[in-house]
mmCIF file of C-alpha atoms and ligand atoms in Angstrom:
data_model
loop_
_atom_site.group_PDB
_atom_site.id
_atom_site.type_symbol
_atom_site.label_atom_id
_atom_site.label_comp_id
_atom_site.label_asym_id
_atom_site.label_seq_id
_atom_site.Cartn_x
_atom_site.Cartn_y
_atom_site.Cartn_z
ATOM 1 C CA GLN R 16 -18.282 3.017 14.275
ATOM 2 C CA LEU R 17 -14.222 2.978 14.705
ATOM 3 C CA ASN R 18 -13.049 5.626 16.898
ATOM 4 C CA SER R 19 -9.492 6.909 18.012
ATOM 5 C CA THR R 20 -9.660 6.184 21.720
ATOM 6 C CA PHE R 21 -10.624 2.487 21.502
ATOM 7 C CA TYR R 22 -7.529 1.327 23.326
ATOM 8 C CA ALA R 23 -7.332 4.300 25.518
ATOM 9 C CA SER R 24 -7.827 2.305 28.727
ATOM 10 C CA THR R 25 -6.836 -1.204 27.471
ATOM 11 C CA CYS R 26 -3.570 -0.477 25.885
ATOM 12 C CA PRO R 27 -2.552 3.125 26.258
ATOM 13 C CA ASN R 28 0.742 2.808 24.510
ATOM 14 C CA VAL R 29 -0.352 0.888 21.552
ATOM 15 C CA SER R 30 0.993 3.583 19.202
ATOM 16 C CA SER R 31 4.236 4.043 20.791
ATOM 17 C CA ILE R 32 4.835 0.395 20.937
ATOM 18 C CA VAL R 33 3.913 -0.211 17.075
ATOM 19 C CA SER R 34 6.185 2.856 16.274
ATOM 20 C CA GLY R 35 9.028 1.648 18.174
ATOM 21 C CA VAL R 36 9.063 -1.950 16.523
ATOM 22 C CA ILE R 37 8.926 -0.110 13.003
ATOM 23 C CA GLN R 38 11.985 2.399 14.101
ATOM 24 C CA GLN R 39 13.864 -0.885 14.893
ATOM 25 C CA ALA R 40 13.134 -2.476 11.721
ATOM 26 C CA LEU R 41 13.840 0.530 9.568
ATOM 27 C CA GLN R 42 17.474 0.465 10.927
ATOM 28 C CA SER R 43 18.264 -2.537 8.758
ATOM 29 C CA ASP R 44 15.528 -2.122 5.970
ATOM 30 C CA ALA R 45 14.746 1.403 4.812
ATOM 31 C CA ARG R 46 11.780 -0.040 2.516
ATOM 32 C CA ILE R 47 9.911 -1.570 5.475
ATOM 33 C CA GLY R 48 7.513 1.246 6.178
ATOM 34 C CA ALA R 49 6.378 1.137 2.492
ATOM 35 C CA SER R 50 5.874 -2.447 2.676
ATOM 36 C CA LEU R 51 3.611 -2.251 5.668
ATOM 37 C CA LEU R 52 1.616 0.662 4.227
ATOM 38 C CA ARG R 53 0.953 -1.475 1.155
ATOM 39 C CA LEU R 54 -0.139 -4.492 3.630
ATOM 40 C CA HIS R 55 -2.853 -2.323 4.986
ATOM 41 C CA PHE R 56 -4.302 -1.413 1.504
ATOM 42 C CA HIS R 57 -4.044 -5.107 0.290
ATOM 43 C CA ASP R 58 -6.157 -6.037 3.481
ATOM 44 C CA CYS R 59 -8.454 -3.308 3.177
ATOM 45 C CA PHE R 60 -9.458 -4.008 -0.455
ATOM 46 C CA VAL R 61 -10.281 -7.728 0.215
ATOM 47 C CA ASP R 62 -13.431 -8.129 2.601
ATOM 48 C CA GLY R 63 -12.539 -4.844 4.234
ATOM 49 C CA CYS R 64 -9.724 -4.096 6.937
ATOM 50 C CA ASP R 65 -9.949 -7.203 8.722
ATOM 51 C CA GLY R 66 -6.327 -8.720 8.845
ATOM 52 C CA SER R 67 -7.437 -11.311 6.433
ATOM 53 C CA ILE R 68 -4.264 -10.862 4.322
ATOM 54 C CA LEU R 69 -2.360 -12.047 7.482
ATOM 55 C CA LEU R 70 -3.634 -15.485 7.753
ATOM 56 C CA ASP R 71 -1.224 -18.298 6.397
ATOM 57 C CA ASN R 72 -2.693 -21.437 4.554
ATOM 58 C CA SER R 73 -4.093 -24.128 6.923
ATOM 59 C CA GLY R 74 -7.318 -26.055 7.127
ATOM 60 C CA SER R 75 -10.008 -24.289 5.319
ATOM 61 C CA ILE R 76 -8.003 -21.165 5.009
ATOM 62 C CA GLN R 77 -6.600 -20.607 1.369
ATOM 63 C CA SER R 78 -4.082 -17.704 2.058
ATOM 64 C CA GLU R 79 -4.365 -14.287 0.198
ATOM 65 C CA LYS R 80 -0.620 -14.361 0.489
ATOM 66 C CA ASP R 81 -0.908 -16.758 -2.539
ATOM 67 C CA ALA R 82 -2.934 -14.510 -4.749
ATOM 68 C CA ALA R 83 -1.265 -12.933 -7.672
ATOM 69 C CA PRO R 84 -1.093 -9.371 -6.344
ATOM 70 C CA ASN R 85 0.798 -10.515 -3.119
ATOM 71 C CA THR R 86 2.768 -13.630 -3.981
ATOM 72 C CA ASN R 87 6.507 -12.859 -3.991
ATOM 73 C CA SER R 88 5.585 -9.249 -3.533
ATOM 74 C CA THR R 89 3.766 -8.320 -0.318
ATOM 75 C CA ARG R 90 6.464 -8.157 2.548
ATOM 76 C CA GLY R 91 6.630 -7.145 6.085
ATOM 77 C CA PHE R 92 4.783 -9.962 7.654
ATOM 78 C CA ASP R 93 7.704 -10.765 10.306
ATOM 79 C CA VAL R 94 7.351 -7.204 11.316
ATOM 80 C CA VAL R 95 3.782 -7.508 11.872
ATOM 81 C CA ASP R 96 4.386 -10.663 14.119
ATOM 82 C CA ASN R 97 7.141 -8.731 16.149
ATOM 83 C CA ILE R 98 4.610 -5.906 16.560
ATOM 84 C CA LYS R 99 2.021 -8.364 17.785
ATOM 85 C CA THR R 100 4.334 -10.203 20.288
ATOM 86 C CA ALA R 101 5.398 -6.789 21.635
ATOM 87 C CA LEU R 102 1.606 -5.879 22.182
ATOM 88 C CA GLU R 103 0.617 -9.229 23.686
ATOM 89 C CA ASN R 104 3.348 -8.698 26.161
ATOM 90 C CA SER R 105 1.927 -5.359 27.124
ATOM 91 C CA CYS R 106 -1.794 -5.622 26.716
ATOM 92 C CA PRO R 107 -2.461 -9.383 26.061
ATOM 93 C CA GLY R 108 -5.603 -10.323 24.039
ATOM 94 C CA VAL R 109 -6.674 -6.650 23.320
ATOM 95 C CA VAL R 110 -5.042 -5.237 20.004
ATOM 96 C CA SER R 111 -6.437 -6.800 16.619
ATOM 97 C CA CYS R 112 -4.122 -7.590 13.748
ATOM 98 C CA ALA R 113 -6.182 -5.524 11.610
ATOM 99 C CA ASP R 114 -5.833 -2.461 13.873
ATOM 100 C CA ILE R 115 -1.901 -3.195 13.945
ATOM 101 C CA LEU R 116 -1.969 -2.800 10.127
ATOM 102 C CA ALA R 117 -3.814 0.547 10.276
ATOM 103 C CA ILE R 118 -1.527 1.690 12.974
ATOM 104 C CA ALA R 119 1.644 0.766 11.370
ATOM 105 C CA ALA R 120 0.577 2.443 8.190
ATOM 106 C CA GLU R 121 0.456 5.689 9.905
ATOM 107 C CA ALA R 122 3.478 5.195 11.616
ATOM 108 C CA SER R 123 5.453 4.255 8.740
ATOM 109 C CA VAL R 124 4.009 7.375 6.693
ATOM 110 C CA SER R 125 4.890 9.489 9.618
ATOM 111 C CA LEU R 126 8.458 8.238 10.199
ATOM 112 C CA ALA R 127 9.254 8.735 6.483
ATOM 113 C CA GLY R 128 8.416 12.447 6.704
ATOM 114 C CA GLY R 129 4.848 12.474 5.604
ATOM 115 C CA PRO R 130 1.627 13.545 7.535
ATOM 116 C CA THR R 131 0.259 12.234 10.828
ATOM 117 C CA TRP R 132 -3.503 11.661 11.425
ATOM 118 C CA ASN R 133 -5.542 10.200 14.231
ATOM 119 C CA VAL R 134 -5.990 6.522 13.476
ATOM 120 C CA LEU R 135 -9.640 5.224 13.722
ATOM 121 C CA LEU R 136 -9.439 1.862 15.755
ATOM 122 C CA GLY R 137 -11.834 -0.818 16.841
ATOM 123 C CA ARG R 138 -11.596 -3.187 14.092
ATOM 124 C CA ARG R 139 -11.549 -7.018 14.815
ATOM 125 C CA ASP R 140 -9.963 -9.893 12.849
ATOM 126 C CA SER R 141 -11.630 -12.054 10.317
ATOM 127 C CA THR R 142 -11.837 -15.909 10.761
ATOM 128 C CA THR R 143 -11.550 -16.300 6.859
ATOM 129 C CA ALA R 144 -9.280 -15.308 3.957
ATOM 130 C CA ASN R 145 -10.520 -14.798 0.331
ATOM 131 C CA GLN R 146 -7.772 -15.518 -2.069
ATOM 132 C CA ALA R 147 -10.204 -15.163 -5.056
ATOM 133 C CA GLY R 148 -11.172 -11.708 -3.825
ATOM 134 C CA ALA R 149 -7.496 -10.668 -3.611
ATOM 135 C CA ASN R 150 -7.014 -11.868 -7.328
ATOM 136 C CA THR R 151 -10.086 -9.798 -8.584
ATOM 137 C CA SER R 152 -10.415 -6.627 -6.175
ATOM 138 C CA ILE R 153 -6.768 -5.456 -6.022
ATOM 139 C CA PRO R 154 -5.800 -3.297 -8.887
ATOM 140 C CA GLY R 155 -2.945 -4.227 -11.152
ATOM 141 C CA PRO R 156 -0.090 -2.076 -12.447
ATOM 142 C CA SER R 157 -1.057 -2.652 -16.168
ATOM 143 C CA GLU R 158 -4.888 -2.098 -15.706
ATOM 144 C CA SER R 159 -6.515 0.963 -17.313
ATOM 145 C CA LEU R 160 -7.424 4.106 -15.466
ATOM 146 C CA SER R 161 -11.199 3.288 -15.716
ATOM 147 C CA SER R 162 -10.727 -0.370 -14.509
ATOM 148 C CA ILE R 163 -8.864 0.907 -11.588
ATOM 149 C CA THR R 164 -11.246 3.940 -10.763
ATOM 150 C CA SER R 165 -13.824 1.023 -10.696
ATOM 151 C CA LYS R 166 -12.038 -0.933 -8.310
ATOM 152 C CA PHE R 167 -11.717 2.021 -5.997
ATOM 153 C CA SER R 168 -15.425 2.945 -6.389
ATOM 154 C CA ALA R 169 -16.398 -0.683 -5.559
ATOM 155 C CA VAL R 170 -15.044 -0.103 -1.926
ATOM 156 C CA GLY R 171 -16.439 3.272 -1.840
ATOM 157 C CA LEU R 172 -13.358 5.359 -2.554
ATOM 158 C CA SER R 173 -13.515 8.182 -4.876
ATOM 159 C CA THR R 174 -11.339 9.392 -7.680
ATOM 160 C CA THR R 175 -9.526 11.888 -5.276
ATOM 161 C CA ASP R 176 -8.850 9.165 -2.817
ATOM 162 C CA LEU R 177 -7.267 7.045 -5.846
ATOM 163 C CA VAL R 178 -5.134 9.960 -6.670
ATOM 164 C CA ALA R 179 -4.037 10.744 -3.210
ATOM 165 C CA LEU R 180 -3.511 7.044 -2.221
ATOM 166 C CA SER R 181 -1.426 6.424 -5.396
ATOM 167 C CA GLY R 182 0.960 9.126 -3.787
ATOM 168 C CA ALA R 183 1.951 6.049 -1.492
ATOM 169 C CA HIS R 184 4.298 5.395 -4.485
ATOM 170 C CA THR R 185 6.472 8.240 -3.357
ATOM 171 C CA PHE R 186 8.694 5.477 -1.453
ATOM 172 C CA GLY R 187 9.273 1.918 -1.626
ATOM 173 C CA ARG R 188 10.191 -0.408 -4.393
ATOM 174 C CA ALA R 189 8.522 -2.255 -7.582
ATOM 175 C CA GLN R 190 10.033 -5.426 -9.121
ATOM 176 C CA CYS R 191 10.917 -5.196 -12.928
ATOM 177 C CA ARG R 192 8.047 -7.658 -13.778
ATOM 178 C CA THR R 193 5.693 -5.129 -12.636
ATOM 179 C CA PHE R 194 6.607 -2.518 -15.377
ATOM 180 C CA SER R 195 8.695 -4.147 -17.922
ATOM 181 C CA ASN R 196 5.849 -4.256 -20.197
ATOM 182 C CA ARG R 197 6.433 -0.470 -20.690
ATOM 183 C CA LEU R 198 10.150 -0.879 -21.660
ATOM 184 C CA TYR R 199 10.540 -2.625 -25.032
ATOM 185 C CA ASN R 200 7.232 -3.684 -26.600
ATOM 186 C CA PHE R 201 4.347 -1.617 -25.140
ATOM 187 C CA ASN R 202 0.908 -3.243 -26.201
ATOM 188 C CA GLY R 203 2.581 -5.136 -29.089
ATOM 189 C CA THR R 204 3.819 -1.759 -30.688
ATOM 190 C CA GLY R 205 7.459 -2.870 -30.781
ATOM 191 C CA ASN R 206 8.373 0.465 -28.876
ATOM 192 C CA PRO R 207 8.507 1.473 -25.268
ATOM 193 C CA ASP R 208 5.527 3.386 -23.682
ATOM 194 C CA PRO R 209 5.563 6.863 -25.255
ATOM 195 C CA THR R 210 4.669 8.290 -21.876
ATOM 196 C CA LEU R 211 7.935 7.339 -20.415
ATOM 197 C CA ASP R 212 10.694 9.988 -20.337
ATOM 198 C CA THR R 213 13.464 8.770 -22.401
ATOM 199 C CA THR R 214 16.255 9.277 -19.941
ATOM 200 C CA TYR R 215 14.537 7.469 -17.202
ATOM 201 C CA LEU R 216 13.451 4.816 -19.732
ATOM 202 C CA ALA R 217 17.301 4.301 -20.407
ATOM 203 C CA THR R 218 17.798 3.815 -16.720
ATOM 204 C CA LEU R 219 14.986 1.384 -16.280
ATOM 205 C CA GLN R 220 16.272 -0.799 -19.379
ATOM 206 C CA GLN R 221 19.741 -0.978 -17.676
ATOM 207 C CA THR R 222 17.994 -2.153 -14.347
ATOM 208 C CA CYS R 223 15.545 -4.350 -16.174
ATOM 209 C CA PRO R 224 17.221 -5.968 -19.465
ATOM 210 C CA GLN R 225 15.197 -8.036 -21.653
ATOM 211 C CA ASN R 226 15.311 -11.523 -20.437
ATOM 212 C CA GLY R 227 16.842 -10.394 -17.194
ATOM 213 C CA SER R 228 15.255 -11.187 -13.698
ATOM 214 C CA GLY R 229 11.952 -9.972 -13.134
ATOM 215 C CA THR R 230 12.506 -9.841 -9.491
ATOM 216 C CA THR R 231 15.064 -7.281 -9.656
ATOM 217 C CA VAL R 232 13.786 -4.003 -7.798
ATOM 218 C CA SER R 233 13.599 -0.084 -8.739
ATOM 219 C CA ASP R 234 12.627 2.821 -6.674
ATOM 220 C CA LEU R 235 8.939 3.754 -7.155
ATOM 221 C CA ASP R 236 10.090 7.467 -6.725
ATOM 222 C CA PRO R 237 13.450 8.133 -8.570
ATOM 223 C CA THR R 238 13.820 11.394 -6.765
ATOM 224 C CA THR R 239 13.420 10.661 -3.165
ATOM 225 C CA ALA R 240 13.047 6.772 -2.678
ATOM 226 C CA ASP R 241 12.493 6.590 1.014
ATOM 227 C CA THR R 242 11.117 10.036 1.726
ATOM 228 C CA PHE R 243 7.106 10.560 1.985
ATOM 229 C CA ASP R 244 6.817 13.842 0.015
ATOM 230 C CA ASN R 245 4.780 14.918 -3.102
ATOM 231 C CA ASN R 246 7.525 14.241 -5.617
ATOM 232 C CA TYR R 247 5.469 11.408 -6.950
ATOM 233 C CA TYR R 248 3.280 14.043 -8.541
ATOM 234 C CA SER R 249 6.058 16.021 -10.095
ATOM 235 C CA ASN R 250 7.409 12.794 -11.476
ATOM 236 C CA LEU R 251 4.153 12.034 -13.149
ATOM 237 C CA GLN R 252 4.022 15.689 -14.792
ATOM 238 C CA ASN R 253 7.724 14.783 -16.118
ATOM 239 C CA ASN R 254 6.614 11.447 -17.470
ATOM 240 C CA LYS R 255 8.511 9.738 -14.595
ATOM 241 C CA GLY R 256 5.961 7.504 -13.117
ATOM 242 C CA LEU R 257 7.247 4.092 -12.813
ATOM 243 C CA LEU R 258 4.041 2.005 -13.203
ATOM 244 C CA GLN R 259 1.557 2.265 -16.178
ATOM 245 C CA SER R 260 -0.999 2.740 -13.507
ATOM 246 C CA ASP R 261 1.024 5.662 -11.865
ATOM 247 C CA GLN R 262 1.479 7.587 -15.377
ATOM 248 C CA GLU R 263 -1.959 6.950 -16.524
ATOM 249 C CA LEU R 264 -3.354 9.326 -13.626
ATOM 250 C CA PHE R 265 -1.572 12.236 -15.567
ATOM 251 C CA SER R 266 -1.423 11.094 -19.189
ATOM 252 C CA THR R 267 -4.799 9.700 -19.790
ATOM 253 C CA THR R 268 -6.221 12.192 -22.228
ATOM 254 C CA GLY R 269 -9.174 14.185 -20.705
ATOM 255 C CA ALA R 270 -8.930 12.174 -17.243
ATOM 256 C CA SER R 271 -10.215 14.107 -14.395
ATOM 257 C CA THR R 272 -7.266 12.839 -12.405
ATOM 258 C CA ILE R 273 -4.940 15.320 -14.173
ATOM 259 C CA SER R 274 -5.963 18.404 -12.407
ATOM 260 C CA ILE R 275 -5.938 16.610 -8.914
ATOM 261 C CA VAL R 276 -2.278 15.323 -9.756
ATOM 262 C CA ASN R 277 -1.424 19.083 -10.589
ATOM 263 C CA SER R 278 -2.949 20.227 -7.475
ATOM 264 C CA PHE R 279 -0.871 17.827 -5.173
ATOM 265 C CA SER R 280 2.282 18.521 -7.163
ATOM 266 C CA SER R 281 2.006 22.255 -6.497
ATOM 267 C CA ASN R 282 0.698 22.028 -2.926
ATOM 268 C CA SER R 283 2.486 19.598 -0.530
ATOM 269 C CA SER R 284 0.163 20.471 2.435
ATOM 270 C CA SER R 285 -2.875 19.718 0.320
ATOM 271 C CA PHE R 286 -1.485 16.367 -0.630
ATOM 272 C CA PHE R 287 -0.689 15.563 2.898
ATOM 273 C CA GLN R 288 -3.969 16.430 4.109
ATOM 274 C CA ASN R 289 -6.072 14.517 1.294
ATOM 275 C CA PHE R 290 -3.617 11.532 1.802
ATOM 276 C CA ALA R 291 -4.557 11.533 5.569
ATOM 277 C CA GLN R 292 -8.196 11.747 4.820
ATOM 278 C CA SER R 293 -8.021 9.011 2.055
ATOM 279 C CA MET R 294 -6.212 6.766 4.497
ATOM 280 C CA ILE R 295 -9.002 7.276 7.023
ATOM 281 C CA ASN R 296 -11.543 6.438 4.234
ATOM 282 C CA MET R 297 -9.652 3.286 3.190
ATOM 283 C CA GLY R 298 -9.451 2.274 6.731
ATOM 284 C CA ASN R 299 -13.049 2.525 6.982
ATOM 285 C CA ILE R 300 -13.884 -0.346 4.528
ATOM 286 C CA SER R 301 -16.172 -2.647 6.096
ATOM 287 C CA PRO R 302 -14.453 -3.286 9.322
ATOM 288 C CA LEU R 303 -15.658 -6.106 11.659
ATOM 289 C CA THR R 304 -16.674 -4.578 15.061
ATOM 290 C CA GLY R 305 -18.629 -5.306 18.232
ATOM 291 C CA SER R 306 -18.678 -9.089 18.613
ATOM 292 C CA SER R 307 -18.018 -9.840 15.137
ATOM 293 C CA GLY R 308 -14.745 -11.597 14.285
ATOM 294 C CA GLU R 309 -12.219 -11.912 17.025
ATOM 295 C CA ILE R 310 -8.873 -10.773 18.288
ATOM 296 C CA ARG R 311 -6.361 -13.137 17.173
ATOM 297 C CA SER R 312 -3.557 -13.970 19.347
ATOM 298 C CA ASP R 313 -1.246 -14.880 16.420
ATOM 299 C CA CYS R 314 -1.930 -12.719 13.284
ATOM 300 C CA LYS R 315 -1.223 -15.658 11.070
ATOM 301 C CA LYS R 316 -3.641 -17.985 12.328
ATOM 302 C CA VAL R 317 -7.535 -18.186 13.355
ATOM 303 C CA ASN R 318 -7.755 -18.687 17.354
ATOM 304 C CA GLY R 319 -7.904 -22.124 18.240
ATOM 305 C CA SER R 320 -6.769 -23.548 14.962
HETATM 306 C C1 LIG C 20 -3.969 2.641 -7.456
HETATM 307 C C2 LIG C 20 -3.639 1.310 -7.918
HETATM 308 C C3 LIG C 20 -2.233 0.501 -7.529
HETATM 309 C C4 LIG C 20 -1.710 -0.203 -8.086
HETATM 310 C C5 LIG C 20 -1.959 -0.654 -9.504
HETATM 311 C C6 LIG C 20 -0.435 -0.511 -7.469
HETATM 312 C C7 LIG C 20 0.607 -1.583 -7.711
HETATM 313 C C8 LIG C 20 1.706 -1.621 -7.160
HETATM 314 C C9 LIG C 20 2.760 -2.522 -7.508
HETATM 315 C C10 LIG C 20 2.738 -3.381 -8.733
HETATM 316 C C11 LIG C 20 3.665 -2.569 -6.616
HETATM 317 C C12 LIG C 20 5.075 -3.151 -6.776
HETATM 318 C C13 LIG C 20 5.041 -4.598 -6.090
HETATM 319 C C14 LIG C 20 6.044 -5.441 -6.358
HETATM 320 O O1 LIG C 20 6.941 -5.205 -7.300
HETATM 321 O O2 LIG C 20 6.428 -6.480 -5.504
HETATM 322 C C15 LIG C 20 3.232 -1.536 -5.645
HETATM 323 C C16 LIG C 20 4.157 -1.170 -4.480
HETATM 324 C C17 LIG C 20 3.801 -0.394 -3.511
HETATM 325 N N1 LIG C 20 2.360 0.077 -3.518
HETATM 326 FE FE1 LIG C 20 0.961 -0.025 -4.717
HETATM 327 N N2 LIG C 20 -0.457 0.138 -6.349
HETATM 328 C C18 LIG C 20 -1.714 0.686 -6.241
HETATM 329 C C19 LIG C 20 -2.164 1.612 -5.283
HETATM 330 C C20 LIG C 20 -1.613 1.567 -3.805
HETATM 331 C C21 LIG C 20 -2.036 2.378 -2.672
HETATM 332 C C22 LIG C 20 -3.395 2.631 -2.542
HETATM 333 C C23 LIG C 20 -1.110 2.188 -1.738
HETATM 334 C C24 LIG C 20 -1.275 2.446 -0.269
HETATM 335 C C25 LIG C 20 -1.839 3.535 0.278
HETATM 336 C C26 LIG C 20 0.029 1.475 -2.159
HETATM 337 C C27 LIG C 20 1.178 1.346 -1.650
HETATM 338 C C28 LIG C 20 2.335 0.872 -2.139
HETATM 339 C C29 LIG C 20 3.585 0.875 -1.627
HETATM 340 C C30 LIG C 20 4.042 1.618 -0.404
HETATM 341 C C31 LIG C 20 4.501 0.014 -2.488
HETATM 342 C C32 LIG C 20 5.839 -0.384 -2.244
HETATM 343 C C33 LIG C 20 6.188 -1.564 -1.251
HETATM 344 C C34 LIG C 20 7.319 -1.983 -1.057
HETATM 345 O O3 LIG C 20 8.458 -1.354 -1.250
HETATM 346 O O4 LIG C 20 7.429 -3.158 -0.454
HETATM 347 N N3 LIG C 20 -0.130 1.247 -3.520
HETATM 348 N N4 LIG C 20 2.102 -1.109 -5.884
HETATM 349 CA CA1 LIG C 21 -9.230 -7.887 4.324
HETATM 350 CA CA1 LIG C 22 9.464 10.523 -2.269
#
């Protein structure tokens, strides 16, 4: 239903406009591409890729921004607004906020050295948000592999999609509070997570002392923090996955994800190809099309509100 030429006549420069705003933002914030990619993920997993994550509280809207996986965590909304403003200046009323997130995700990956792909377009914007859905549908960092696999399956994504898309943790940051359960008293054992490399553990304990601030950030990829490459997978092979959910892909006994990690670690182009396909798969999660939904003029608000 979506297609790659949706704006060919109505906003032919949409990709370069989006890319230009992101390049500008990257000048002062090396992390912003990662943050934008994550917004698309957190949008698509809740009622599909419909821009629902962008709506602020107001009237009947209970913002997804206040759901547990997003609060004090998701960022980049200001850049989305800058993109929207630039697009409204060139092609007023044409490009949806949901499509902005999909285009920004591809531009962010490609600007960080990752793959490029033809983004499918034509999504429209929701008039509702689903805060409860955001709390239940987005996987958490301490969840088991089987639970995370179920959440991917619930939106039609496979185990290969899970392993490929987790490779997004090749860039960006995570706060101490999202992995500190691994550092001192893992699952009540009184010891750190045994699947954490001891040198890396020591570094993380320095960054995240017991009773320190949970909001201090650490690079998700300790080797190439801002580059989109396949080092995420060799990190897992070296017990240097930052989140429990990352390391589980390689360290869960008998898991079918192990061989996929090994293959993406040994073959960067296979990872890039699979990542691009899995991003297309994720971007296809129940979009609003045709006359459903609307083209918001402000990504934070439903039209006329
Ligand atoms: C598989 C289950 C996943 C879990 C449990 C998970 C969890 C997390 C957590 C806890 C953080 C750190 C947030 C913070 O500290 O504020 C994070 C960051 C990030 N996630 Fe995931 N994630 C998952 C999958 C994905 C997917 C599928 C993508 C995109 C395709 C993605 C992209 C990112 C990026 C780029 C960051 C860094 C964001 C930034 O620096 O602002 N993640 N993730
Ligand atoms: Ca959504
Ligand atoms: Ca990297």
